[in-house]
Amino acid sequence: KDIKYLTFVLVIRNKTKILATVGPACSDHKVLQNMVDSGVNAFRINMSHGSFREKKALFDQIKKLKNSDGNHPSILTDLAGPKIRIKDVKDEMVLKTGQTMFIANEQEVDDKKIIISSGFSFGRISKGGKIIINDGRVHLEVMEKMDEHLLKIKVLIGGKIKKNKGVNFPGVALDMPSFTEQDVA
């Protein structure tokens, strides 16, 4: 009876996995090996940040690791996917509630424009559409679509924006590829 219970517990335990997200703070070989020795059997790597070279070095390090049974940990990746981000902003830009300006994805930089990622058009965006920047801290509304790459907007909730902050168009299915060149690489 005790052996059946022990076998059952071991089978259940073998199905349980410990997943650890790896970042710069724990990418050292000794730290990774310590994690494996402590029971980690799979590593998650966020592919949104860092260079190809850094990710390759991390993959190579993880592939060298073994647990006490001689098994190698698994590697799971989160692909970045398409993301729209603020581009050419010098330092930061302060948007004031009620302010009118432009948002563009294929234009030259000036003080009246917010430049965002290119590679898609504003074809499906219409007057009254909302734009959210910086994880919901800044809210904009589309006043007019000037063309496929330029929108006139009004700031509903002002705040600071910086280069690389995320830009979202809630409720709009933008014409963007599901996988980026970086994902495929």
Short mmCIF file of C-alpha atoms in Angstrom, two decimals:
data_model
loop_
_atom_site.label_atom_id
_atom_site.label_comp_id
_atom_site.label_asym_id
_atom_site.label_seq_id
_atom_site.Cartn_x
_atom_site.Cartn_y
_atom_site.Cartn_z
CA LYS A 1 0.00 0.00 0.00
CA ASP A 2 2.80 2.46 0.90
CA ILE A 3 4.71 1.60 -2.28
CA LYS A 4 1.63 2.30 -4.44
CA TYR A 5 1.23 5.68 -2.71
CA LEU A 6 4.92 6.49 -3.15
CA THR A 7 4.77 5.53 -6.84
CA PHE A 8 1.68 7.73 -7.26
CA VAL A 9 3.43 10.70 -5.61
CA LEU A 10 6.53 10.26 -7.78
CA VAL A 11 4.43 10.12 -10.96
CA ILE A 12 2.58 13.29 -9.95
CA ARG A 13 5.82 15.00 -8.97
CA ASN A 14 7.42 14.19 -12.33
CA LYS A 15 4.54 15.94 -14.10
CA THR A 16 5.03 19.12 -12.11
CA LYS A 17 7.42 21.57 -13.72
CA ILE A 18 9.15 24.57 -12.21
CA LEU A 19 9.47 27.38 -14.73
CA ALA A 20 11.82 30.32 -14.13
CA THR A 21 11.93 33.49 -16.18
CA VAL A 22 15.50 34.39 -17.06
CA GLY A 23 16.71 37.96 -17.32
CA PRO A 24 19.99 39.85 -17.03
CA ALA A 25 20.07 39.49 -13.22
CA CYS A 26 20.17 35.69 -13.37
CA SER A 27 21.90 34.92 -16.67
CA ASP A 28 25.24 33.98 -15.08
CA HIS A 29 26.13 30.27 -15.51
CA LYS A 30 26.54 29.68 -11.74
CA VAL A 31 23.19 31.30 -10.98
CA LEU A 32 21.46 29.25 -13.68
CA GLN A 33 23.04 26.02 -12.42
CA ASN A 34 21.95 26.88 -8.87
CA MET A 35 18.41 27.29 -10.16
CA VAL A 36 18.54 23.88 -11.86
CA ASP A 37 19.99 22.31 -8.70
CA SER A 38 17.09 23.85 -6.77
CA GLY A 39 14.52 22.17 -9.02
CA VAL A 40 14.00 24.43 -12.03
CA ASN A 41 13.44 22.27 -15.10
CA ALA A 42 12.36 24.90 -17.64
CA PHE A 43 13.50 28.44 -18.40
CA ARG A 44 11.34 31.15 -19.97
CA ILE A 45 13.11 33.77 -22.07
CA ASN A 46 11.34 36.99 -23.04
CA MET A 47 12.46 37.72 -26.60
CA SER A 48 11.12 41.30 -26.52
CA HIS A 49 14.25 42.66 -24.89
CA GLY A 50 17.93 42.29 -25.70
CA SER A 51 19.88 41.52 -28.84
CA PHE A 52 20.07 38.35 -30.91
CA ARG A 53 23.66 37.84 -29.70
CA GLU A 54 22.60 38.08 -26.03
CA LYS A 55 19.76 35.59 -26.55
CA LYS A 56 22.01 33.13 -28.39
CA ALA A 57 24.57 33.27 -25.56
CA LEU A 58 21.81 32.62 -23.02
CA PHE A 59 20.43 29.67 -25.04
CA ASP A 60 23.94 28.20 -25.28
CA GLN A 61 24.44 28.53 -21.51
CA ILE A 62 21.12 26.88 -20.70
CA LYS A 63 21.85 24.00 -23.11
CA LYS A 64 25.02 23.20 -21.09
CA LEU A 65 23.09 22.84 -17.81
CA LYS A 66 22.11 19.47 -16.33
CA ASN A 67 20.22 18.46 -13.22
CA SER A 68 21.31 15.67 -10.87
CA ASP A 69 19.59 13.10 -13.12
CA GLY A 70 21.59 14.31 -16.13
CA ASN A 71 18.55 15.93 -17.77
CA HIS A 72 18.77 19.29 -19.51
CA PRO A 73 16.20 21.98 -18.69
CA SER A 74 13.68 22.99 -21.33
CA ILE A 75 13.64 26.43 -22.91
CA LEU A 76 10.41 28.32 -23.56
CA THR A 77 10.36 31.61 -25.41
CA ASP A 78 7.92 34.48 -25.47
CA LEU A 79 8.11 36.01 -28.91
CA ALA A 80 7.91 39.77 -29.08
CA GLY A 81 5.35 39.85 -31.87
CA PRO A 82 4.31 43.09 -33.51
CA LYS A 83 4.33 46.09 -31.21
CA ILE A 84 3.69 49.71 -31.95
CA ARG A 85 5.98 52.03 -30.03
CA ILE A 86 6.84 55.70 -29.77
CA LYS A 87 9.84 56.38 -31.99
CA ASP A 88 11.83 59.57 -32.48
CA VAL A 89 11.07 61.55 -29.30
CA LYS A 90 13.98 63.49 -27.86
CA ASP A 91 14.13 62.68 -24.11
CA GLU A 92 10.42 62.98 -23.32
CA MET A 93 7.40 64.89 -24.56
CA VAL A 94 4.71 66.29 -22.26
CA LEU A 95 1.18 66.12 -23.68
CA LYS A 96 -1.40 68.42 -22.09
CA THR A 97 -5.09 67.57 -21.81
CA GLY A 98 -6.98 69.35 -24.59
CA GLN A 99 -3.88 69.79 -26.74
CA THR A 100 -4.23 69.10 -30.49
CA MET A 101 -1.38 67.57 -32.46
CA PHE A 102 -0.54 64.81 -34.93
CA ILE A 103 0.50 61.18 -34.70
CA ALA A 104 2.36 59.69 -37.67
CA ASN A 105 4.11 56.48 -38.61
CA GLU A 106 6.02 57.57 -41.72
CA GLN A 107 6.80 61.24 -41.25
CA GLU A 108 9.64 63.53 -40.32
CA VAL A 109 9.94 64.55 -36.68
CA ASP A 110 8.76 67.94 -35.46
CA ASP A 111 7.30 69.39 -32.25
CA LYS A 112 3.69 68.86 -33.37
CA LYS A 113 4.01 65.16 -34.21
CA ILE A 114 4.29 61.96 -32.25
CA ILE A 115 6.17 59.48 -34.43
CA ILE A 116 5.34 55.80 -33.94
CA SER A 117 6.45 52.48 -35.49
CA SER A 118 6.00 52.11 -39.23
CA GLY A 119 4.96 49.04 -41.20
CA PHE A 120 1.18 49.52 -41.11
CA SER A 121 -1.37 52.09 -42.23
CA PHE A 122 -4.08 53.98 -40.38
CA GLY A 123 -6.63 52.64 -42.91
CA ARG A 124 -8.93 51.06 -40.30
CA ILE A 125 -8.73 53.93 -37.82
CA SER A 126 -11.59 56.41 -37.88
CA LYS A 127 -12.64 59.70 -36.32
CA GLY A 128 -13.40 59.25 -32.63
CA GLY A 129 -11.05 56.27 -32.32
CA LYS A 130 -9.03 56.04 -29.14
CA ILE A 131 -5.26 55.72 -28.81
CA ILE A 132 -3.66 54.65 -25.53
CA ILE A 133 0.02 55.31 -24.79
CA ASN A 134 2.36 54.29 -21.97
CA ASP A 135 0.28 51.48 -20.41
CA GLY A 136 -2.88 53.59 -20.22
CA ARG A 137 -1.33 56.71 -18.72
CA VAL A 138 -2.00 58.88 -21.81
CA HIS A 139 -5.26 58.83 -23.78
CA LEU A 140 -5.78 60.36 -27.22
CA GLU A 141 -8.75 60.65 -29.57
CA VAL A 142 -8.62 60.76 -33.36
CA MET A 143 -10.08 64.03 -34.64
CA GLU A 144 -9.31 63.46 -38.32
CA LYS A 145 -7.48 60.99 -40.53
CA MET A 146 -5.27 63.19 -42.72
CA ASP A 147 -4.01 60.22 -44.78
CA GLU A 148 -2.98 56.58 -44.31
CA HIS A 149 0.02 57.59 -42.19
CA LEU A 150 -1.03 60.78 -40.39
CA LEU A 151 -3.76 61.40 -37.79
CA LYS A 152 -4.85 64.64 -36.17
CA ILE A 153 -5.44 63.88 -32.49
CA LYS A 154 -6.68 65.51 -29.30
CA VAL A 155 -5.17 64.68 -25.92
CA LEU A 156 -7.90 63.41 -23.56
CA ILE A 157 -5.63 62.53 -20.64
CA GLY A 158 -2.23 64.16 -20.75
CA GLY A 159 1.09 62.97 -19.47
CA LYS A 160 4.69 62.27 -20.38
CA ILE A 161 5.68 60.04 -23.27
CA LYS A 162 9.13 58.69 -24.09
CA LYS A 163 10.78 56.76 -26.87
CA ASN A 164 9.85 53.03 -26.95
CA LYS A 165 6.66 53.38 -24.88
CA GLY A 166 3.80 51.22 -26.17
CA VAL A 167 0.97 52.58 -28.33
CA ASN A 168 -2.40 50.79 -28.56
CA PHE A 169 -5.45 51.29 -30.75
CA PRO A 170 -8.22 49.56 -28.74
CA GLY A 171 -10.87 47.82 -30.83
CA VAL A 172 -8.97 48.26 -34.11
CA ALA A 173 -7.56 45.29 -36.03
CA LEU A 174 -4.49 46.85 -37.61
CA ASP A 175 -2.93 45.39 -40.76
CA MET A 176 0.25 44.07 -39.17
CA PRO A 177 2.02 40.73 -39.56
CA SER A 178 1.60 38.25 -36.69
CA PHE A 179 5.30 37.46 -36.67
CA THR A 180 8.02 40.05 -37.00
CA GLU A 181 11.41 39.55 -38.66
CA GLN A 182 12.90 39.48 -35.15
CA ASP A 183 10.50 36.65 -34.14
CA VAL A 184 11.51 34.56 -37.15
CA ALA A 185 15.23 35.12 -36.52
#
